[in-house]
PDB file of C-alpha atoms in Angstrom:
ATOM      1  CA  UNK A   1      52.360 -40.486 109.226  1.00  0.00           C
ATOM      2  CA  UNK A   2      55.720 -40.224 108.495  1.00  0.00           C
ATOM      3  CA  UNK A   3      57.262 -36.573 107.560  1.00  0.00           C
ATOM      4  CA  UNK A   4      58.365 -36.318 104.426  1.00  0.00           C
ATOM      5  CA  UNK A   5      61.880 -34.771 103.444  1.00  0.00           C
ATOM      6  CA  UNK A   6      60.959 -32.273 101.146  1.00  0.00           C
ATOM      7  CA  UNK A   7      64.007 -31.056  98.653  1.00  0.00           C
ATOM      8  CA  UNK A   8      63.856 -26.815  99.337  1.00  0.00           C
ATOM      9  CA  UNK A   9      63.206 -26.512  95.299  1.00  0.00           C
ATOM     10  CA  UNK A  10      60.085 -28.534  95.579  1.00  0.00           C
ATOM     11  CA  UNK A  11      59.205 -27.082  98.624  1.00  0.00           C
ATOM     12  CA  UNK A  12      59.429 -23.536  97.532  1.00  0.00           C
ATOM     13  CA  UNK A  13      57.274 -24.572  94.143  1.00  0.00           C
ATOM     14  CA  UNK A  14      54.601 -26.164  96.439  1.00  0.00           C
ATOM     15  CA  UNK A  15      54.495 -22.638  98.763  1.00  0.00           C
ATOM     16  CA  UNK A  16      54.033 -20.843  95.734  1.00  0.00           C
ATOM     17  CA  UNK A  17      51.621 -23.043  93.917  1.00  0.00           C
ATOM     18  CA  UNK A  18      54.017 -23.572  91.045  1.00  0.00           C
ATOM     19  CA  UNK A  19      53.772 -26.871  88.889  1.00  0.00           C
ATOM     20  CA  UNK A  20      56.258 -30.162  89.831  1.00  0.00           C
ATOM     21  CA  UNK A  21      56.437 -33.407  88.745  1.00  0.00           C
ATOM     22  CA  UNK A  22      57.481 -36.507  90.477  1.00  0.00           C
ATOM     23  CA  UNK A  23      59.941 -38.972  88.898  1.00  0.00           C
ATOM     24  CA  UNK A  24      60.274 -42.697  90.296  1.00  0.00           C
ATOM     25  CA  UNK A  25      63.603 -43.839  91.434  1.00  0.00           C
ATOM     26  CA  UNK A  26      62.979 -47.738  90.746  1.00  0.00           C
ATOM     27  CA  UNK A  27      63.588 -47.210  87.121  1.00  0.00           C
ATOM     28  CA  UNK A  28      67.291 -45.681  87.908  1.00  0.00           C
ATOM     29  CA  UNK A  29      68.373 -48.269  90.556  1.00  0.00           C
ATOM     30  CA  UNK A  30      66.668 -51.269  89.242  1.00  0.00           C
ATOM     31  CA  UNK A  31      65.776 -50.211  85.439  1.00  0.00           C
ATOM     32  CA  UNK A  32      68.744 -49.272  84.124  1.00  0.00           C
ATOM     33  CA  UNK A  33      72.692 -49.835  84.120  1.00  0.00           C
ATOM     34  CA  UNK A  34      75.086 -47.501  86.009  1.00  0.00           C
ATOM     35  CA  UNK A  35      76.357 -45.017  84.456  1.00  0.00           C
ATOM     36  CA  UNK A  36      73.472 -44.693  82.273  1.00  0.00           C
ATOM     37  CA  UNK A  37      70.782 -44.333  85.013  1.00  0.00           C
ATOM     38  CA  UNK A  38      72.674 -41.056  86.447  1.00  0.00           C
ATOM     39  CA  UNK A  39      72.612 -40.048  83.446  1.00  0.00           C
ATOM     40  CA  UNK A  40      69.230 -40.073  82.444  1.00  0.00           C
ATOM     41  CA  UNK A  41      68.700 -39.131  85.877  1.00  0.00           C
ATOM     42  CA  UNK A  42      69.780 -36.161  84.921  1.00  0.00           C
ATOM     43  CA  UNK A  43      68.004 -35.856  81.241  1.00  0.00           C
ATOM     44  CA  UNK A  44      64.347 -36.366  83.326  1.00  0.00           C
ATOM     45  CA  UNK A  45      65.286 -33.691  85.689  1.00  0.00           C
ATOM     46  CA  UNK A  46      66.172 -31.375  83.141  1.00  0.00           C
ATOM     47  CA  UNK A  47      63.513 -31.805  80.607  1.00  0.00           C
ATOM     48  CA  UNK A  48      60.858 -31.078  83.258  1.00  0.00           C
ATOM     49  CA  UNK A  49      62.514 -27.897  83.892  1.00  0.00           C
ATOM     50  CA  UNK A  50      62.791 -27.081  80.668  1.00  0.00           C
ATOM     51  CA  UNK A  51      59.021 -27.234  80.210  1.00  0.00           C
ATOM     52  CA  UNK A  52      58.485 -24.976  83.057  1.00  0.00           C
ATOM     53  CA  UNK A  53      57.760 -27.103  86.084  1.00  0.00           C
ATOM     54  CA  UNK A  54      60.302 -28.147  88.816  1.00  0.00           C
ATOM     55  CA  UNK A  55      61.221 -32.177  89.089  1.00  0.00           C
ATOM     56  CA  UNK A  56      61.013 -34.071  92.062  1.00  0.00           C
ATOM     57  CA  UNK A  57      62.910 -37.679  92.258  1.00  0.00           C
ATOM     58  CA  UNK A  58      61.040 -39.791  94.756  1.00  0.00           C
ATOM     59  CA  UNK A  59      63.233 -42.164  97.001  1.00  0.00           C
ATOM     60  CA  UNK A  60      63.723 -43.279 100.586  1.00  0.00           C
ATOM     61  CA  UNK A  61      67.191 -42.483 102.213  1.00  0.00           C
ATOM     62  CA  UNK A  62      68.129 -43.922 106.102  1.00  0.00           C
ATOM     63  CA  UNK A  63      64.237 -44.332 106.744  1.00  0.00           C
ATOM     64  CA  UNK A  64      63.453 -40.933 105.266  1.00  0.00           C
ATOM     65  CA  UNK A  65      60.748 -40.450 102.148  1.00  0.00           C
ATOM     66  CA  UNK A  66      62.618 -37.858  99.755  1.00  0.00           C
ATOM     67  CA  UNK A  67      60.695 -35.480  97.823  1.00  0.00           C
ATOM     68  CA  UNK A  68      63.152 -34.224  95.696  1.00  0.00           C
ATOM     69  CA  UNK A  69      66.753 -35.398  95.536  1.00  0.00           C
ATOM     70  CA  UNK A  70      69.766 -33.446  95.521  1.00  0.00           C
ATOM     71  CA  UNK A  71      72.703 -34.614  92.825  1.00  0.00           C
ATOM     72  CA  UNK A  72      74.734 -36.343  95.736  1.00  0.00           C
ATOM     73  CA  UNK A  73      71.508 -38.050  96.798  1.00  0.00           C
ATOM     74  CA  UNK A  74      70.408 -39.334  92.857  1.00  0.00           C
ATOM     75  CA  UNK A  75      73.987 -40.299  92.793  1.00  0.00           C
ATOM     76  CA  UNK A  76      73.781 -42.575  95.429  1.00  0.00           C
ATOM     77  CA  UNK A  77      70.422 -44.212  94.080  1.00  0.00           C
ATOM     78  CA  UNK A  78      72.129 -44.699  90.834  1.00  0.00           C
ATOM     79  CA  UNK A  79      75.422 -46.256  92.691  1.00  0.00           C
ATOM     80  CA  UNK A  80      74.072 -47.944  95.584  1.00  0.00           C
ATOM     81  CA  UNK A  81      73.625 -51.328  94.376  1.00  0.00           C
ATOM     82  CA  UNK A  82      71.819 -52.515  97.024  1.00  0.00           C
ATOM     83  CA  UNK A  83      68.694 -50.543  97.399  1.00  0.00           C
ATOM     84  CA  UNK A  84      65.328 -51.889  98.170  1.00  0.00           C
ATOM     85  CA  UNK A  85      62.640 -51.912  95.431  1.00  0.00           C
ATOM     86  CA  UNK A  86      59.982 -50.303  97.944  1.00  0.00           C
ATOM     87  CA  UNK A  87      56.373 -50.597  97.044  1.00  0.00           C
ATOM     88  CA  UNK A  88      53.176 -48.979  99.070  1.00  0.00           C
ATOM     89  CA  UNK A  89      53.745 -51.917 101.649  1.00  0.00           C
ATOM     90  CA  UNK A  90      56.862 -51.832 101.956  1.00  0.00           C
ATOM     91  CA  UNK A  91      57.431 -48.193 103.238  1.00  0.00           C
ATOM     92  CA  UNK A  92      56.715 -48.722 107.002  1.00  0.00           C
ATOM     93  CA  UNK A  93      59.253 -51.450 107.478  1.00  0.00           C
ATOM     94  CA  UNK A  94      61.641 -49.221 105.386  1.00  0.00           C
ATOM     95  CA  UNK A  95      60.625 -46.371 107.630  1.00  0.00           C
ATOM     96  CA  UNK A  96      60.814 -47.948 111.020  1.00  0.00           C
ATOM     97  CA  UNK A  97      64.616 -49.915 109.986  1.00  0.00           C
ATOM     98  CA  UNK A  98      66.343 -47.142 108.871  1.00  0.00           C
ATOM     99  CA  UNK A  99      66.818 -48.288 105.114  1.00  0.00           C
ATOM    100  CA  UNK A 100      67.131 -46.926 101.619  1.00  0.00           C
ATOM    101  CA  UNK A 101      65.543 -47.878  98.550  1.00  0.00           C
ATOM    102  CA  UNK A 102      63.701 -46.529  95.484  1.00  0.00           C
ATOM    103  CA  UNK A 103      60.001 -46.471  95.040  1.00  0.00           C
ATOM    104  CA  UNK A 104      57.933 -47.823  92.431  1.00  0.00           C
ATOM    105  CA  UNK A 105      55.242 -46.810  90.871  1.00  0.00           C
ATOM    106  CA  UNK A 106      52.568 -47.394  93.949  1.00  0.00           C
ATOM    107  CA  UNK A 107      54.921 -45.814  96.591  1.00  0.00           C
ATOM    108  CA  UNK A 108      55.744 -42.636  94.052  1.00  0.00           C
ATOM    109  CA  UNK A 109      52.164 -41.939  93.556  1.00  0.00           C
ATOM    110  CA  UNK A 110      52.000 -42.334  97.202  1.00  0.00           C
ATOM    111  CA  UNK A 111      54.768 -40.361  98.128  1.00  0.00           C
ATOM    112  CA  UNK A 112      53.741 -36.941  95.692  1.00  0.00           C
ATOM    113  CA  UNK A 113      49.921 -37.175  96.891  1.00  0.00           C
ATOM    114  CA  UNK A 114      51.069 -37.363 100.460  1.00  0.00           C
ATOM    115  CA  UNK A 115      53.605 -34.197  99.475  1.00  0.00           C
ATOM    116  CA  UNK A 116      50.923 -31.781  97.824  1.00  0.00           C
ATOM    117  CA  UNK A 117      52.106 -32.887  93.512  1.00  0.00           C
ATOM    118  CA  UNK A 118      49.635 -33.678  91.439  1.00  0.00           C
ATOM    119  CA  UNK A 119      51.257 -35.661  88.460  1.00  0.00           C
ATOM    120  CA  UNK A 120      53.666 -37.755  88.045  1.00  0.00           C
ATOM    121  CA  UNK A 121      55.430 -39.287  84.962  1.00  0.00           C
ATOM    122  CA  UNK A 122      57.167 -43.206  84.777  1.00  0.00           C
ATOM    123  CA  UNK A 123      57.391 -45.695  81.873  1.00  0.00           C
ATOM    124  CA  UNK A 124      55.463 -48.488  82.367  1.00  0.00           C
ATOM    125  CA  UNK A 125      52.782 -49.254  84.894  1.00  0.00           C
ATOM    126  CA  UNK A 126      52.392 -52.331  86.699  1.00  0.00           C
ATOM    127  CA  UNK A 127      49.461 -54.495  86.257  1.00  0.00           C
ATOM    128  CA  UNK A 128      47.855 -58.081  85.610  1.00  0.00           C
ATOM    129  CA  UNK A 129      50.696 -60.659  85.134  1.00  0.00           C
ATOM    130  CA  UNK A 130      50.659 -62.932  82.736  1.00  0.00           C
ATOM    131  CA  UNK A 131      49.011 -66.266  84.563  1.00  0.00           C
ATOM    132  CA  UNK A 132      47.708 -64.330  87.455  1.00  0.00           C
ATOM    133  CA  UNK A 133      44.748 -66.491  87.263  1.00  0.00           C
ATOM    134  CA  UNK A 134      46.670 -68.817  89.765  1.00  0.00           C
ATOM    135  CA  UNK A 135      48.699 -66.833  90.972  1.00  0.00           C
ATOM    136  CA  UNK A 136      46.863 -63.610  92.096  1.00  0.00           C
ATOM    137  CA  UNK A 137      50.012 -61.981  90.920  1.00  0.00           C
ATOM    138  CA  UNK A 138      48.466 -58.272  90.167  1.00  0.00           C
ATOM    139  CA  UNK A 139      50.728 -55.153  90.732  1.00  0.00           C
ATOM    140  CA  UNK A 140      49.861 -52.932  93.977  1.00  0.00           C
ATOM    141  CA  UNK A 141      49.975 -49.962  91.020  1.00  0.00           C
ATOM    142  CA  UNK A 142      46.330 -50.672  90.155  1.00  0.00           C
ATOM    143  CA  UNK A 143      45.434 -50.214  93.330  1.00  0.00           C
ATOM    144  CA  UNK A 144      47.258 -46.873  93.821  1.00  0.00           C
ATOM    145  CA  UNK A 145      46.226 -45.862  91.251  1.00  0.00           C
ATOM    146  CA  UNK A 146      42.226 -46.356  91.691  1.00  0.00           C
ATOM    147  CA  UNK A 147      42.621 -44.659  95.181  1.00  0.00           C
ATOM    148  CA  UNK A 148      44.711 -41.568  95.012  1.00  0.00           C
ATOM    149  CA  UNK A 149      44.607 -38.428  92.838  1.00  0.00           C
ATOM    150  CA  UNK A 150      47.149 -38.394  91.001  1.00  0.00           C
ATOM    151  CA  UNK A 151      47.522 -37.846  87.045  1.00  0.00           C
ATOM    152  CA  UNK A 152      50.015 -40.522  86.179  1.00  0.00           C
ATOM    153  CA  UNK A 153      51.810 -40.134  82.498  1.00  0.00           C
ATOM    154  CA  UNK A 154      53.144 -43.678  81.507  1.00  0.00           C
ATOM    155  CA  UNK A 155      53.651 -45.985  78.202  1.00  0.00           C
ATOM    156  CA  UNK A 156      50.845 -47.772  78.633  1.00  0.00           C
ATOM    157  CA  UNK A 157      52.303 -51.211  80.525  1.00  0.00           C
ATOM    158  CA  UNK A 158      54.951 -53.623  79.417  1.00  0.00           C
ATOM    159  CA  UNK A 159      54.172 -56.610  76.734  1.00  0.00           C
ATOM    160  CA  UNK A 160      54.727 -58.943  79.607  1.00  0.00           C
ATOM    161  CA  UNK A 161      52.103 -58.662  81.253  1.00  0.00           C
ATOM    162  CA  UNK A 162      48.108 -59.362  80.479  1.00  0.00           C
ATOM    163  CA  UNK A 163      47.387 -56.245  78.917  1.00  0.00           C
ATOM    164  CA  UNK A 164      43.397 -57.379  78.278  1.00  0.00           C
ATOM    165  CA  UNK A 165      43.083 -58.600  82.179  1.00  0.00           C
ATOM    166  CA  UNK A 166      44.996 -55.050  82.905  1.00  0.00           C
ATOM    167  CA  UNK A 167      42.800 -52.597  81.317  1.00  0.00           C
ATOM    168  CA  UNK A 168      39.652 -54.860  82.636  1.00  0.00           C
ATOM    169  CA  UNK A 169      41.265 -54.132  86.167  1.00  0.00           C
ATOM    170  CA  UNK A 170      41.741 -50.202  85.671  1.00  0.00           C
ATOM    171  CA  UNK A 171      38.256 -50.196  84.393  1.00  0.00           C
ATOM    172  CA  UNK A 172      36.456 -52.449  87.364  1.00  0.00           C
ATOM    173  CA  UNK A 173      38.347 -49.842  89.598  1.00  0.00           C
ATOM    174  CA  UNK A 174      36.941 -46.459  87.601  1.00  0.00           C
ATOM    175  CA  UNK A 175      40.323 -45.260  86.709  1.00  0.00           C
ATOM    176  CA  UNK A 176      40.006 -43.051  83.667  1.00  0.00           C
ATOM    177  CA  UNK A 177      42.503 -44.194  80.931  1.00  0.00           C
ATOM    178  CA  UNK A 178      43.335 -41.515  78.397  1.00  0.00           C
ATOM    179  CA  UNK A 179      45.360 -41.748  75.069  1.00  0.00           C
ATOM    180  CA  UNK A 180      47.716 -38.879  74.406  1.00  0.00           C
ATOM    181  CA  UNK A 181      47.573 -38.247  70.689  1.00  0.00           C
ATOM    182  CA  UNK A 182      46.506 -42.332  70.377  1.00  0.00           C
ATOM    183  CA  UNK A 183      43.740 -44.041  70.165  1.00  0.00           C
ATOM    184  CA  UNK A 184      45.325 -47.541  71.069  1.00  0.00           C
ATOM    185  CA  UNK A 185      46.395 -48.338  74.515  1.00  0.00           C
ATOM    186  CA  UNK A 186      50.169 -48.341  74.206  1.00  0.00           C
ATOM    187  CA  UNK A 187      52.552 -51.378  74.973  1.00  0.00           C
ATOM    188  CA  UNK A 188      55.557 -49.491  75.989  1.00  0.00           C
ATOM    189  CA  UNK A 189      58.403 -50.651  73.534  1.00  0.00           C
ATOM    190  CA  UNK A 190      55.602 -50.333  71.012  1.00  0.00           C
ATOM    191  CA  UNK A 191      53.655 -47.679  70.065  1.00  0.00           C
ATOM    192  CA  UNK A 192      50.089 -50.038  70.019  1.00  0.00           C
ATOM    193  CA  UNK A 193      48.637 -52.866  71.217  1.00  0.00           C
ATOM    194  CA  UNK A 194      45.681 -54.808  70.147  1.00  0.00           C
ATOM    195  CA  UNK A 195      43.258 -52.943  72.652  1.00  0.00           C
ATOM    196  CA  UNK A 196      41.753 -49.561  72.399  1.00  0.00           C
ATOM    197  CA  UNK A 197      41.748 -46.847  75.007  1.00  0.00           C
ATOM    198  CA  UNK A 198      37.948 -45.390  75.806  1.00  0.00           C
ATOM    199  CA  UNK A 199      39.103 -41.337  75.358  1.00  0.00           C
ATOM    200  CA  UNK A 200      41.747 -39.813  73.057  1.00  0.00           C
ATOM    201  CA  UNK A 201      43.187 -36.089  74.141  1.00  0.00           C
ATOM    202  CA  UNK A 202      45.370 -34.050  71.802  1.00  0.00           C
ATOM    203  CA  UNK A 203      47.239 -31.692  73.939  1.00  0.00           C
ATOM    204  CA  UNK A 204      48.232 -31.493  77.452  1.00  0.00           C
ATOM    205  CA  UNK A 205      45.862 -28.840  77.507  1.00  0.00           C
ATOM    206  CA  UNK A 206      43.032 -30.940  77.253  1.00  0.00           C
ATOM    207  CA  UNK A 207      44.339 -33.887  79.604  1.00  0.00           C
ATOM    208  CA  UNK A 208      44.972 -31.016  82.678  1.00  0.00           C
ATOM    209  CA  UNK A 209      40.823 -30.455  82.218  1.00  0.00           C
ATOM    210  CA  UNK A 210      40.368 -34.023  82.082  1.00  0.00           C
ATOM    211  CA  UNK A 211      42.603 -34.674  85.150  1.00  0.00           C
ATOM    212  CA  UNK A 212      40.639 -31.145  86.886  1.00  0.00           C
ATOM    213  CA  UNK A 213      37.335 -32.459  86.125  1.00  0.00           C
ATOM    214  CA  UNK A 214      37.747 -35.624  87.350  1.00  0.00           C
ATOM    215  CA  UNK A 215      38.916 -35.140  90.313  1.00  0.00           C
ATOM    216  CA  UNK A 216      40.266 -38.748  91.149  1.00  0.00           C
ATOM    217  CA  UNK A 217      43.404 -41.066  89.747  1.00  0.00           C
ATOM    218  CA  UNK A 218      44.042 -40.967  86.370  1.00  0.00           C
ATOM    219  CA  UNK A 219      46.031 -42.366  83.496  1.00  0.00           C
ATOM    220  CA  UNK A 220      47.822 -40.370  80.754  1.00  0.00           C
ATOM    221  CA  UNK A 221      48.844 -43.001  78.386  1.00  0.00           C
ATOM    222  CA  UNK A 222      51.463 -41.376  76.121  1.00  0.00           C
ATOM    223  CA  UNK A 223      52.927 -44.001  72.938  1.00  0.00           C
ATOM    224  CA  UNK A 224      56.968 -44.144  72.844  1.00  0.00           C
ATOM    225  CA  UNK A 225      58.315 -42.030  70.285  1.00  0.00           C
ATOM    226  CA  UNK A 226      58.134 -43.379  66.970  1.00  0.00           C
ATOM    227  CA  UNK A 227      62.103 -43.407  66.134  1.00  0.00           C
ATOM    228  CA  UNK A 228      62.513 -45.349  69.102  1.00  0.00           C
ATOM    229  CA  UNK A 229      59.719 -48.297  68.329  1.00  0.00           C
ATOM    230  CA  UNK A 230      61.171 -51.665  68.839  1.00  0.00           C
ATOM    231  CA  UNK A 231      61.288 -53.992  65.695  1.00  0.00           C
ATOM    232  CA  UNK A 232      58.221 -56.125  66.112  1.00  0.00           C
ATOM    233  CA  UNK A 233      59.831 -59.371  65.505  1.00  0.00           C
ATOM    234  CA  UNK A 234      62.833 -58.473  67.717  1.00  0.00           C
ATOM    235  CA  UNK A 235      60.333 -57.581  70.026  1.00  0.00           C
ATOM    236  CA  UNK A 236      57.869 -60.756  70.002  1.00  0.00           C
ATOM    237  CA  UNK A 237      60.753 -63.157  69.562  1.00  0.00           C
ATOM    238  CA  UNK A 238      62.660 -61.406  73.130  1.00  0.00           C
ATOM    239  CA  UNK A 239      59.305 -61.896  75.119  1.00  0.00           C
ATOM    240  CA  UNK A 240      58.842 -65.490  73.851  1.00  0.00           C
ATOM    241  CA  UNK A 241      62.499 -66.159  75.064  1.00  0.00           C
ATOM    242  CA  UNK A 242      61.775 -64.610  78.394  1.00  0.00           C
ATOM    243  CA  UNK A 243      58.875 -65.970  79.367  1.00  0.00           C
ATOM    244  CA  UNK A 244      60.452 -69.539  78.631  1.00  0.00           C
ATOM    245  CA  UNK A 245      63.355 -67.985  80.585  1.00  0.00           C
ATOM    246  CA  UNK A 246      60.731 -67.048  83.860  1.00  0.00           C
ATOM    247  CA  UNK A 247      59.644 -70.819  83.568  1.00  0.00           C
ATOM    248  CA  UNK A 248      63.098 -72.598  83.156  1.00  0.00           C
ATOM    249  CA  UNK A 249      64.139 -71.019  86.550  1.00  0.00           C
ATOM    250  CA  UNK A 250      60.637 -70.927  88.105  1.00  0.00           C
ATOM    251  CA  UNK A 251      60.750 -66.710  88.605  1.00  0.00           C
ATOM    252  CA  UNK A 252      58.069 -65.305  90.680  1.00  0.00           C
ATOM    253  CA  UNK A 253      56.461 -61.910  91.613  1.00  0.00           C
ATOM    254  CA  UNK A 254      58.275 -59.103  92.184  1.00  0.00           C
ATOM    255  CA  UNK A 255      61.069 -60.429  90.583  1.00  0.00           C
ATOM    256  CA  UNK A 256      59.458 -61.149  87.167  1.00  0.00           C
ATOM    257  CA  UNK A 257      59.619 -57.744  85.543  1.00  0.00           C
ATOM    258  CA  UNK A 258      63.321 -57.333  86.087  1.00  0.00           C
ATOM    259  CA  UNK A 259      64.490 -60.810  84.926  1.00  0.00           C
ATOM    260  CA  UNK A 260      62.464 -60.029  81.687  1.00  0.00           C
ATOM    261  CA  UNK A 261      63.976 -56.432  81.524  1.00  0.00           C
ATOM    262  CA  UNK A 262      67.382 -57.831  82.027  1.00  0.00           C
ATOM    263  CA  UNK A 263      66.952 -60.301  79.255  1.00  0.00           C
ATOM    264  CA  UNK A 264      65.524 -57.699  76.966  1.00  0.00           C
ATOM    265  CA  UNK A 265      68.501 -55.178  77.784  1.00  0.00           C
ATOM    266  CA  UNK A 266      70.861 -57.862  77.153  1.00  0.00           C
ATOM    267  CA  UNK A 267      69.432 -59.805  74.531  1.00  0.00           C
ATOM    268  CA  UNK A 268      68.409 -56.814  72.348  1.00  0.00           C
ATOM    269  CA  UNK A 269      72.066 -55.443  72.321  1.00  0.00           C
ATOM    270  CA  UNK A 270      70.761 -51.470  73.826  1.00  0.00           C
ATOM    271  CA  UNK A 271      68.134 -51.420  71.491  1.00  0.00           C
ATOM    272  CA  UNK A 272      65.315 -52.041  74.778  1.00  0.00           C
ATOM    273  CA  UNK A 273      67.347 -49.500  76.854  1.00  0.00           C
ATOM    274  CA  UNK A 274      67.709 -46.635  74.084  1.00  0.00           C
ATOM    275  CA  UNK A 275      64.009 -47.720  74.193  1.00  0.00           C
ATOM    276  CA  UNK A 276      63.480 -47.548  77.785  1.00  0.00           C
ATOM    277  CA  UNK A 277      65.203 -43.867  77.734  1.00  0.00           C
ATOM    278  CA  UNK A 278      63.403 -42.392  75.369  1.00  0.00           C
ATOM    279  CA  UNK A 279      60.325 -43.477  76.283  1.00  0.00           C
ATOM    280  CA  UNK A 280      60.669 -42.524  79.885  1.00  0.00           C
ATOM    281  CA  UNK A 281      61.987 -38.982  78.907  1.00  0.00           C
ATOM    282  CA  UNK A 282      59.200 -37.706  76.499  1.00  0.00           C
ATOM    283  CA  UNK A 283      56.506 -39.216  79.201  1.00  0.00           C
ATOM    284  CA  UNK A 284      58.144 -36.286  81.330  1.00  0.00           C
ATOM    285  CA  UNK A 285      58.256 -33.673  79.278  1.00  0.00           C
ATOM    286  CA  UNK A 286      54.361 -34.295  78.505  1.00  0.00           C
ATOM    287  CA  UNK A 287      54.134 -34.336  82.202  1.00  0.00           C
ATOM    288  CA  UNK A 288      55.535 -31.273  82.788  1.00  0.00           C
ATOM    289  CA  UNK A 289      53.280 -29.580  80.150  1.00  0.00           C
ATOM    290  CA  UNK A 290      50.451 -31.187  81.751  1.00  0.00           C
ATOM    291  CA  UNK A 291      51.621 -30.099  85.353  1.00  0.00           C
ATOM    292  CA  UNK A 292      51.733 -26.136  83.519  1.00  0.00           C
ATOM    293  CA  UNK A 293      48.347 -26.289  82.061  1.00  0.00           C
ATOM    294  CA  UNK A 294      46.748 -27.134  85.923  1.00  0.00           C
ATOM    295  CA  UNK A 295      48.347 -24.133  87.780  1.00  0.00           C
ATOM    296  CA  UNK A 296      47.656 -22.215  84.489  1.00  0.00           C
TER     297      UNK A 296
END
C-alpha cells in the first residue's frame, strides 16, 4: 500500500484523536472556474475549522496521496489545468507514473479511510446514469461507498443522473441513506426530488450515533440551502438542453457529468455555480459538526 502524505495539521489531529474532515479536490480542479475554486477552496477549509474540526483536502501530487494540502499545494490544484480526475482505479497508475490529479468521490473516501478520518463532506455523489441500462455506466462511488466506513455528507446526487435506479443501487448494497432535516432525498440544485429517503435525523448529533451504531458506509444527505435553490424551470429546461447536448456530440462516461456541469455553469449565467458553492460549503460545515459529535 502506498504511504500516504499526511499534512502535519491532520496528522497531529489524528495522534490526538481530534475530529477532521476530508474535502475532495475534483470539485476545485474540474468543478469549478479558476479563481473561484481557490477561493472556495479556502471558504471549505475555513468553515470546518470554524466548527471545531481540522480540514483535510484530498489530492495526489508527483505520485503521492495528500492528506491535507498546504495553500501552495491547493493552489496548484486550483491552477494546474491539467490534472487527472483520479477515481479508486485510477490511483495505482497515478501512483506508479509519478502524476497529479484530484480525487473524486470514490478515491476521497478511499484516501481518508486508508488515513484514520471518518467523514467526509462533497456535493453530489455519483451514481446510476441516465441510460445505464445499456451502458453499464454506474459511478465507482456506489461501490465505495457500500464497502468502506466512511460517513459521507453530500446533496443527495445531481438531476442528471437516474435518481430511482440510484437509490435502488445504495439500497441493494445496504448503504444507510439518511436525510438531514429532510425527508426527501435531495437533488442537489434542488432541495427535493420525487423519492423519499428511509430515515430522517435532526441534528448532527443524532447522525454521529447513527454513523457509530452502524458501523459501516453511510450517507448524510443534507438539502442545498434554501436561498440558493435553483428556479425549477431554469433548472428542468438546462437538463433538457444538456442531455440533447450529451447526444448531439455522442458524450460518454466519465466525461458526462462535466459537459452537463459546464453547460449548466454557462448556460445558467452563475446561478448553478453560486449553487454549486453554497451547497458544497454548508455540506461541510454539517460535516464538521458531525465529525465533533463522534470524538465527543
Amino acid at each position: 500500500m502506498t504511504t500516504l502524505h499526511i499534512a502535519e495539521e491532520v496528522a497531529a489531529a489524528l495522534a490526538e484523536n481530534r475530529p477532521v474532515v476530508a474535502l475532495e479536490s475534483t470539485i476545485l480542479s474540474h468543478g469549478l472556474p479558476a479563481p473561484r475554486n481557490l477561493a472556495v477552496a479556502a471558504r471549505l477549509e475555513k468553515v470546518v475549522r470554524e466548527a471545531g474540526a481540522v480540514p483535510a483536502t484530498i489530492a495526489v501530487l508527483d505520485g503521492v496521496p495528500h492528506v491535507g494540502l498546504s495553500s501552495s499545494e491547493l493552489d496548484r490544484v486550483c491552477n494546474a489545468g491539467d490534472l487527472a480526475k483520479l477515481s479508486l482505479r485510477d490511483l495505482g497508475a497515478a501512483y506508479a507514473l509519478g502524476r497529479s490529479g484530484a480525487t473524486t468521490v470514490a478515491s476521497t473516501a478511499a484516501l481518508a479511510h486508508q488515513a484514520g478520518i471518518r467523514v467526509f463532506a462533497t456535493g453530489g455523489l455519483g451514481g446510476v446514469h441516465r441510460g445505464a441500462r445499456e451502458t453499464w455506466d454506474v459511478s465507482a462511488d456506489l461501490d465505495v461507498v457500500a464497502t468502506t466506513p466512511v460517513l459521507i455528507v453530500c446533496s443527495g446526487v445531481k438531476s442528471i443522473l437516474d435518481m430511482g435506479a440510484t437509490l435502488e443501487v445504495l439500497e441493494t448494497r445496504s448503504v444507510p441513506v439518511i436525510g438531514y432535516q429532510t425527508s426527501r432525498f435531495p437533488a442537489f440544485y434542488r432541495r427535493e426530488s420525487e423519492f423519499d429517503v428511509p430515515w430522517r435525523v435532526e441534528n448532527a448529533s443524532e447522525a454521529a450515533a447513527v454513523f457509530a451504531a452502524g458501523e459501516r458506509g453511510m450517507l448524510l444527505v443534507n438539502p442545498i440551502p434554501a436561498a440558493f435553490e435553483m428556479d425549477s424551470d431554469l433548472h428542468d429546461r438546462l437538463l433538457a438542453e444538456g442531455l440533447q447536448k450529451l447526444v448531439d456530440q455522442d458524450v460518454r462516461g466519465k466525461d458526462v457529468s462535466p459537459v452537463l456541469l459546464e453547460h449548466f455553469h454557462t448556460a445558467s449565467e452563475g446561478v448553478s455555480l453560486d449553487a454549486n458553492e453554497e451547497l458544497v460549503v454548508n455540506n461541510a460545515t454539517v460535516a464538521a459538526a458531525v465529525a465533533v459529535e463522534l470524538f465527543r
